[in-house]
Amino acid sequence: MEQLVNFIEGIQNNDIAFWLIAIAGAILILIGSFGLRTILKRRIKGQRTRLFIDTIINWITLFILIVYSFTYFTKTSFIYKTLFVFGDTQITIILILTILFSVILAVKFSKAVREFVLPVVYDKYGVDRGLRASMNTFFSYFIVSMAVIISLSSIGFNLDSLTVFASVLGVGIGFGLQNVMSNFISGLIILFERPIRVGDRIIVDDKIANVEEIKIRATIVRTRINERMIIPNSFFLEEKFVNRSYSDKKLRIPVEVDVAYGSDVELVEKILYETVYELKEELWPNIVEEPKPRVFFEEFGDSGLKFSVWFWINSQSDEREFRIPSDLRFKIIKKFEENNISIPFPQRDIHIIPKDK
């Protein structure tokens, strides 16, 4: 409190020359920032790179202004005074500001790189969406971790002091953070091993969903009705689930249909093949040539003859695995009507036996 009072009194008691020098110093910092930005813009042509450089220069300028203000406006230089001792390291305001700024700058730097630099690399080498998300996450973790370590080492912080903190953290993990750490480690394993990736279509608890984001503790997926499910990362390593996009995005779709007894089964087979190929030509080129469509005579049912047609699609986006079979059923009904093939409905024959008198 005494240091703060001295700081305020120093500001109030200084003469005009003191203030002019202070303002001149701030202006010089801003001019230097503006000049550096101008020089770099002349040398750099890419729009993405310019925005990236602007972001970094702005944050560095802000940090220099903060340190300059603290240093200039106090005669006691309390910015370097020891607040408390952590292990063998003296904690000062400049140390706290440096670490805070380093973390903020690292976050901003990683965000700028992910927005303006990495997309260019991804596009150049054709990196898929899932790998992009994994690399972005790894890059953010790495930059923030390195920023903290480098900033602590550069200002003389004794990293051995962290062993005390690590011991306390270890006890906390042992008693109360097992689940959190389990999900965190699971998230790292998922990013390395990639059993799921951003953009994959999965089935969890009989719900079809798309993976939207893999975070530190949990994975966010979006269901068909636009709900978001927050699933702990450990689930994907410990439980069974279906990943329809794991090796490729192709999907086999079966469509079943019954025809009445007495129907020309060879004509039915021909019509089912025709409907698939016509649908491919007219509406859905996503139906692939290989593997070829297949028609099966499944069984003799109670009410009719059971057939099924199988075909493959090359993409599961835009709910095509539901829209394509729906369009195919419409087409099958139309073709059956044109060829006088009826679809039976459940029926039973009831025989009434008169009771003997």
Coordinates of C-alpha atoms in Angstrom, one line a residue:
M1 CA 0.0 0.0 0.0
E2 CA 2.9 2.4 0.8
Q3 CA 4.4 1.8 -2.6
L4 CA 1.1 2.6 -4.3
V5 CA 0.8 5.8 -2.3
N6 CA 4.3 6.9 -3.2
F7 CA 3.5 6.0 -6.9
I8 CA 0.4 8.3 -6.9
E9 CA 2.2 11.2 -5.0
G10 CA 5.1 11.0 -7.5
I11 CA 2.7 11.4 -10.4
Q12 CA 1.0 14.4 -8.7
N13 CA 4.2 16.2 -7.6
N14 CA 6.2 16.1 -10.9
D15 CA 6.7 19.2 -13.0
I16 CA 5.9 20.0 -16.6
A17 CA 9.3 18.8 -17.9
F18 CA 8.8 15.4 -16.3
W19 CA 5.4 15.1 -18.1
L20 CA 6.8 16.3 -21.4
I21 CA 9.6 13.7 -21.2
A22 CA 7.1 11.0 -20.3
I23 CA 4.9 11.9 -23.3
A24 CA 7.9 12.1 -25.6
G25 CA 9.0 8.7 -24.5
A26 CA 5.6 7.2 -25.2
I27 CA 5.5 9.0 -28.6
L28 CA 8.9 7.6 -29.5
I29 CA 7.7 4.1 -28.7
L30 CA 4.6 4.5 -30.9
I31 CA 6.7 6.1 -33.7
G32 CA 9.1 3.2 -33.5
S33 CA 6.2 0.7 -33.7
F34 CA 4.6 2.6 -36.6
G35 CA 8.0 2.8 -38.5
L36 CA 8.7 -0.9 -38.0
R37 CA 5.2 -1.8 -39.2
T38 CA 5.6 0.4 -42.3
I39 CA 9.0 -1.1 -43.2
L40 CA 7.7 -4.6 -42.9
K41 CA 4.5 -3.9 -44.9
R42 CA 6.7 -2.6 -47.7
R43 CA 8.7 -5.7 -47.8
I44 CA 5.9 -8.2 -47.2
K45 CA 3.3 -8.5 -50.0
G46 CA 1.0 -11.2 -48.6
Q47 CA -2.2 -10.0 -46.9
R48 CA -2.2 -12.9 -44.4
T49 CA 1.4 -12.2 -43.4
R50 CA 0.7 -8.5 -42.9
L51 CA -2.1 -9.1 -40.6
F52 CA 0.0 -11.6 -38.7
I53 CA 2.9 -9.1 -38.3
D54 CA 0.4 -6.3 -37.2
T55 CA -1.0 -8.5 -34.4
I56 CA 2.5 -9.3 -33.0
I57 CA 3.8 -5.7 -33.2
N58 CA 0.6 -4.4 -31.5
W59 CA 1.0 -6.7 -28.5
I60 CA 4.8 -6.1 -28.2
T61 CA 4.1 -2.3 -28.3
L62 CA 1.5 -2.6 -25.6
F63 CA 3.9 -4.5 -23.3
I64 CA 6.7 -2.0 -23.8
L65 CA 4.3 0.9 -23.0
I66 CA 3.2 -0.8 -19.8
V67 CA 6.7 -1.5 -18.6
Y68 CA 7.8 2.0 -19.6
S69 CA 4.9 3.6 -17.6
F70 CA 5.6 1.6 -14.5
T71 CA 9.4 2.3 -14.6
Y72 CA 9.2 6.0 -15.4
F73 CA 6.4 7.1 -13.1
T74 CA 7.8 5.7 -9.9
K75 CA 10.9 6.9 -8.1
T76 CA 11.0 3.9 -5.9
S77 CA 11.0 1.4 -8.8
F78 CA 8.6 -0.8 -6.9
I79 CA 8.1 -2.7 -10.2
Y80 CA 11.4 -4.5 -9.2
K81 CA 10.6 -4.8 -5.5
T82 CA 10.2 -8.3 -4.1
L83 CA 6.6 -9.2 -3.3
F84 CA 7.2 -12.6 -1.9
V85 CA 9.6 -15.5 -2.3
F86 CA 8.6 -18.7 -4.0
G87 CA 11.2 -21.4 -3.3
D88 CA 14.5 -19.8 -4.2
T89 CA 13.0 -17.2 -6.5
Q90 CA 12.0 -13.7 -5.6
I91 CA 8.6 -12.8 -7.2
T92 CA 8.4 -9.2 -8.5
I93 CA 5.8 -7.2 -10.5
I94 CA 8.1 -7.3 -13.5
L95 CA 8.3 -11.1 -13.3
I96 CA 4.5 -11.4 -13.1
L97 CA 4.0 -8.9 -15.9
T98 CA 6.5 -10.8 -18.1
I99 CA 4.9 -14.2 -17.5
L100 CA 1.4 -12.8 -18.1
F101 CA 2.5 -10.9 -21.2
S102 CA 4.4 -14.0 -22.5
V103 CA 1.3 -16.2 -22.1
I104 CA -0.9 -13.6 -23.8
L105 CA 1.5 -13.0 -26.6
A106 CA 2.0 -16.8 -27.1
V107 CA -1.8 -17.3 -27.3
K108 CA -2.2 -14.4 -29.8
F109 CA 0.8 -15.6 -31.7
S110 CA -0.5 -19.1 -32.0
K111 CA -3.9 -17.8 -33.0
A112 CA -2.4 -15.5 -35.6
V113 CA -0.3 -18.3 -37.0
R114 CA -3.3 -20.7 -37.1
E115 CA -5.4 -18.1 -38.9
F116 CA -2.9 -16.5 -41.4
V117 CA 0.1 -18.9 -41.8
L118 CA -0.9 -22.5 -41.3
P119 CA -3.9 -22.4 -43.7
V120 CA -1.5 -21.6 -46.6
V121 CA 0.6 -24.6 -45.7
Y122 CA -2.4 -26.9 -45.3
D123 CA -3.8 -25.8 -48.7
K124 CA -0.4 -26.2 -50.4
Y125 CA 0.0 -29.8 -49.2
G126 CA -3.7 -30.8 -49.2
V127 CA -4.0 -31.5 -45.5
D128 CA -7.4 -32.9 -44.5
R129 CA -9.6 -31.2 -42.0
G130 CA -9.0 -33.6 -39.1
L131 CA -5.2 -33.4 -39.4
R132 CA -5.5 -29.6 -39.5
A133 CA -7.4 -29.5 -36.2
S134 CA -4.8 -31.8 -34.6
M135 CA -1.9 -29.8 -35.8
N136 CA -3.5 -26.5 -34.6
T137 CA -4.0 -28.0 -31.2
F138 CA -0.5 -29.3 -30.9
F139 CA 0.9 -26.0 -32.1
S140 CA -1.0 -24.0 -29.5
Y141 CA 0.1 -26.3 -26.6
F142 CA 3.7 -26.1 -27.8
I143 CA 3.9 -22.3 -28.2
V144 CA 2.3 -21.5 -24.8
S145 CA 4.5 -24.1 -23.0
M146 CA 7.6 -22.8 -24.6
A147 CA 6.7 -19.2 -24.0
V148 CA 6.2 -19.8 -20.3
I149 CA 9.5 -21.8 -19.9
I150 CA 11.6 -19.3 -21.9
S151 CA 10.1 -16.3 -20.1
L152 CA 10.8 -17.8 -16.7
S153 CA 14.4 -18.8 -17.7
S154 CA 15.2 -15.4 -19.3
I155 CA 14.3 -13.4 -16.2
G156 CA 16.2 -15.6 -13.8
F157 CA 13.4 -17.7 -12.4
N158 CA 14.7 -20.8 -10.7
L159 CA 12.8 -23.6 -12.4
D160 CA 13.7 -25.9 -9.5
S161 CA 11.2 -23.9 -7.5
L162 CA 8.4 -25.5 -9.5
T163 CA 9.2 -28.8 -7.9
V164 CA 7.2 -27.7 -4.8
F165 CA 4.3 -26.8 -7.0
A166 CA 4.6 -30.1 -8.9
S167 CA 4.5 -32.0 -5.6
V168 CA 1.3 -30.2 -4.5
L169 CA -0.2 -30.8 -7.9
G170 CA 0.8 -34.5 -7.8
V171 CA -1.1 -34.9 -4.5
G172 CA -4.1 -33.1 -6.0
I173 CA -4.0 -35.4 -9.0
G174 CA -3.8 -38.4 -6.8
F175 CA -6.9 -37.5 -4.8
G176 CA -9.2 -35.4 -6.9
L177 CA -8.0 -34.9 -10.5
Q178 CA -7.8 -38.5 -11.8
N179 CA -10.8 -38.0 -14.1
V180 CA -9.6 -34.6 -15.4
M181 CA -6.1 -35.9 -16.1
S182 CA -7.4 -39.1 -17.6
N183 CA -9.5 -37.1 -20.1
F184 CA -6.5 -34.7 -20.8
I185 CA -4.1 -37.6 -21.5
S186 CA -6.9 -39.3 -23.6
G187 CA -7.2 -36.1 -25.6
L188 CA -3.5 -36.2 -26.4
I189 CA -3.7 -39.8 -27.4
I190 CA -6.7 -39.1 -29.6
L191 CA -4.7 -36.3 -31.3
F192 CA -1.7 -38.6 -31.9
E193 CA -3.5 -41.9 -32.6
R194 CA -6.5 -40.3 -34.3
P195 CA -9.2 -42.9 -33.8
I196 CA -11.5 -39.9 -34.4
R197 CA -10.8 -36.7 -36.3
V198 CA -12.6 -33.4 -36.7
G199 CA -15.2 -33.9 -39.5
D200 CA -15.6 -37.7 -38.8
R201 CA -19.1 -39.1 -38.6
I202 CA -19.6 -41.4 -35.6
I203 CA -22.4 -43.3 -33.9
V204 CA -22.6 -42.9 -30.1
D205 CA -25.5 -44.4 -28.1
D206 CA -27.3 -45.0 -31.4
K207 CA -27.0 -41.4 -32.3
I208 CA -25.3 -40.3 -35.5
A209 CA -23.1 -37.2 -35.0
N210 CA -20.3 -35.3 -36.6
V211 CA -17.1 -34.5 -34.7
E212 CA -16.8 -30.7 -34.5
E213 CA -13.9 -30.1 -32.0
I214 CA -11.5 -32.0 -29.9
K215 CA -10.7 -30.0 -26.8
I216 CA -8.3 -30.7 -23.8
R217 CA -10.9 -32.5 -21.7
A218 CA -13.8 -33.4 -24.0
T219 CA -14.9 -33.8 -27.6
I220 CA -17.8 -31.8 -29.0
V221 CA -20.0 -33.6 -31.6
R222 CA -23.1 -32.4 -33.4
T223 CA -26.1 -34.7 -33.9
R224 CA -28.5 -34.8 -36.9
I225 CA -31.0 -32.5 -35.1
N226 CA -28.3 -29.9 -34.4
E227 CA -27.7 -30.8 -30.8
R228 CA -24.2 -30.7 -29.3
M229 CA -23.0 -33.6 -27.2
I230 CA -20.0 -33.1 -24.9
I231 CA -18.2 -36.4 -24.6
P232 CA -15.2 -37.0 -22.3
N233 CA -12.1 -37.9 -24.3
S234 CA -11.6 -41.1 -22.2
F235 CA -14.9 -42.5 -23.7
F236 CA -13.3 -42.9 -27.1
L237 CA -10.5 -45.0 -25.6
E238 CA -12.5 -47.1 -23.2
E239 CA -15.9 -47.6 -24.8
K240 CA -17.1 -49.0 -28.1
F241 CA -18.4 -46.6 -30.8
V242 CA -18.7 -46.6 -34.6
N243 CA -16.6 -44.3 -36.7
R244 CA -18.0 -44.3 -40.2
S245 CA -15.1 -42.1 -41.6
Y246 CA -12.2 -43.9 -40.0
S247 CA -10.5 -45.4 -43.1
D248 CA -12.7 -43.8 -45.9
K249 CA -16.0 -42.0 -46.2
K250 CA -17.7 -44.5 -48.4
L251 CA -20.8 -46.1 -46.9
R252 CA -22.9 -49.1 -48.0
I253 CA -26.6 -48.5 -48.0
P254 CA -29.2 -51.3 -48.0
V255 CA -32.8 -50.6 -49.2
E256 CA -35.4 -53.4 -48.6
V257 CA -38.6 -54.0 -50.4
D258 CA -41.3 -56.7 -50.5
V259 CA -43.2 -57.8 -53.6
A260 CA -46.4 -59.9 -53.7
Y261 CA -46.3 -63.6 -54.3
G262 CA -46.6 -64.4 -58.0
S263 CA -44.5 -61.4 -59.1
D264 CA -41.9 -61.9 -61.8
V265 CA -38.8 -62.1 -59.6
E266 CA -36.4 -61.6 -62.6
L267 CA -38.3 -58.4 -63.6
V268 CA -38.1 -57.2 -60.0
E269 CA -34.3 -57.8 -59.9
K270 CA -34.0 -55.9 -63.2
I271 CA -36.1 -52.9 -62.0
L272 CA -34.1 -52.6 -58.8
Y273 CA -30.8 -52.4 -60.7
E274 CA -32.3 -49.9 -63.1
T275 CA -33.6 -47.6 -60.3
V276 CA -30.1 -47.4 -58.8
Y277 CA -28.4 -46.6 -62.1
E278 CA -31.0 -44.1 -63.1
L279 CA -30.9 -42.4 -59.8
K280 CA -27.1 -42.1 -60.1
E281 CA -27.5 -40.5 -63.6
E282 CA -30.4 -38.2 -62.7
L283 CA -29.8 -37.0 -59.2
W284 CA -27.0 -38.6 -57.2
P285 CA -23.6 -39.0 -58.8
N286 CA -22.4 -39.8 -55.3
I287 CA -23.5 -43.4 -55.9
V288 CA -20.2 -45.0 -56.8
E289 CA -19.4 -47.4 -59.7
E290 CA -17.2 -49.7 -57.5
P291 CA -18.3 -51.6 -55.6
K292 CA -21.2 -52.2 -57.9
P293 CA -24.8 -52.3 -56.7
R294 CA -26.1 -55.7 -55.7
V295 CA -29.7 -57.1 -55.6
F296 CA -30.5 -60.0 -53.2
F297 CA -33.6 -62.2 -53.0
E298 CA -33.6 -62.4 -49.2
E299 CA -36.3 -64.8 -48.2
F300 CA -39.9 -65.9 -48.6
G301 CA -41.8 -63.8 -46.1
D302 CA -45.2 -64.2 -44.5
S303 CA -46.8 -61.7 -46.8
G304 CA -44.5 -61.4 -49.7
L305 CA -41.1 -62.0 -51.3
K306 CA -38.3 -60.0 -49.6
F307 CA -35.7 -58.3 -51.8
S308 CA -32.9 -55.9 -50.9
V309 CA -30.6 -53.7 -53.0
W310 CA -27.2 -52.6 -51.8
F311 CA -25.2 -49.7 -53.2
W312 CA -22.3 -47.5 -52.1
I313 CA -22.0 -43.7 -51.7
N314 CA -18.7 -41.8 -51.6
S315 CA -19.7 -39.2 -49.1
Q316 CA -21.8 -38.9 -45.9
S317 CA -22.2 -35.1 -45.9
D318 CA -25.5 -33.3 -46.2
E319 CA -27.3 -36.4 -44.8
R320 CA -26.9 -38.2 -48.1
E321 CA -27.1 -41.6 -46.5
F322 CA -30.8 -40.7 -45.7
R323 CA -31.8 -38.6 -48.7
I324 CA -30.5 -41.0 -51.4
P325 CA -32.3 -44.1 -50.2
S326 CA -35.5 -42.0 -49.7
D327 CA -35.3 -40.9 -53.4
L328 CA -34.6 -44.5 -54.4
R329 CA -37.8 -45.7 -52.6
F330 CA -39.9 -43.1 -54.4
K331 CA -38.4 -44.3 -57.7
I332 CA -39.0 -48.0 -56.9
I333 CA -42.6 -47.4 -56.2
K334 CA -43.1 -45.5 -59.5
K335 CA -41.3 -48.3 -61.5
F336 CA -43.3 -51.0 -59.8
E337 CA -46.6 -49.2 -60.6
E338 CA -45.5 -48.9 -64.3
N339 CA -44.8 -52.7 -64.4
N340 CA -47.8 -53.8 -62.4
I341 CA -45.8 -55.1 -59.5
S342 CA -47.5 -54.7 -56.2
I343 CA -46.0 -54.3 -52.7
P344 CA -47.9 -56.5 -50.3
F345 CA -49.3 -55.5 -46.9
P346 CA -49.4 -57.9 -43.9
Q347 CA -52.4 -60.2 -44.1
R348 CA -53.6 -63.4 -42.5
D349 CA -56.1 -66.0 -43.6
I350 CA -58.7 -66.9 -40.9
H351 CA -60.4 -70.2 -41.2
I352 CA -63.6 -70.6 -39.1
I353 CA -64.3 -74.1 -38.1
P354 CA -67.9 -74.7 -37.1
K355 CA -68.4 -76.2 -33.8
D356 CA -69.9 -79.7 -33.8
K357 CA -73.4 -79.8 -32.5

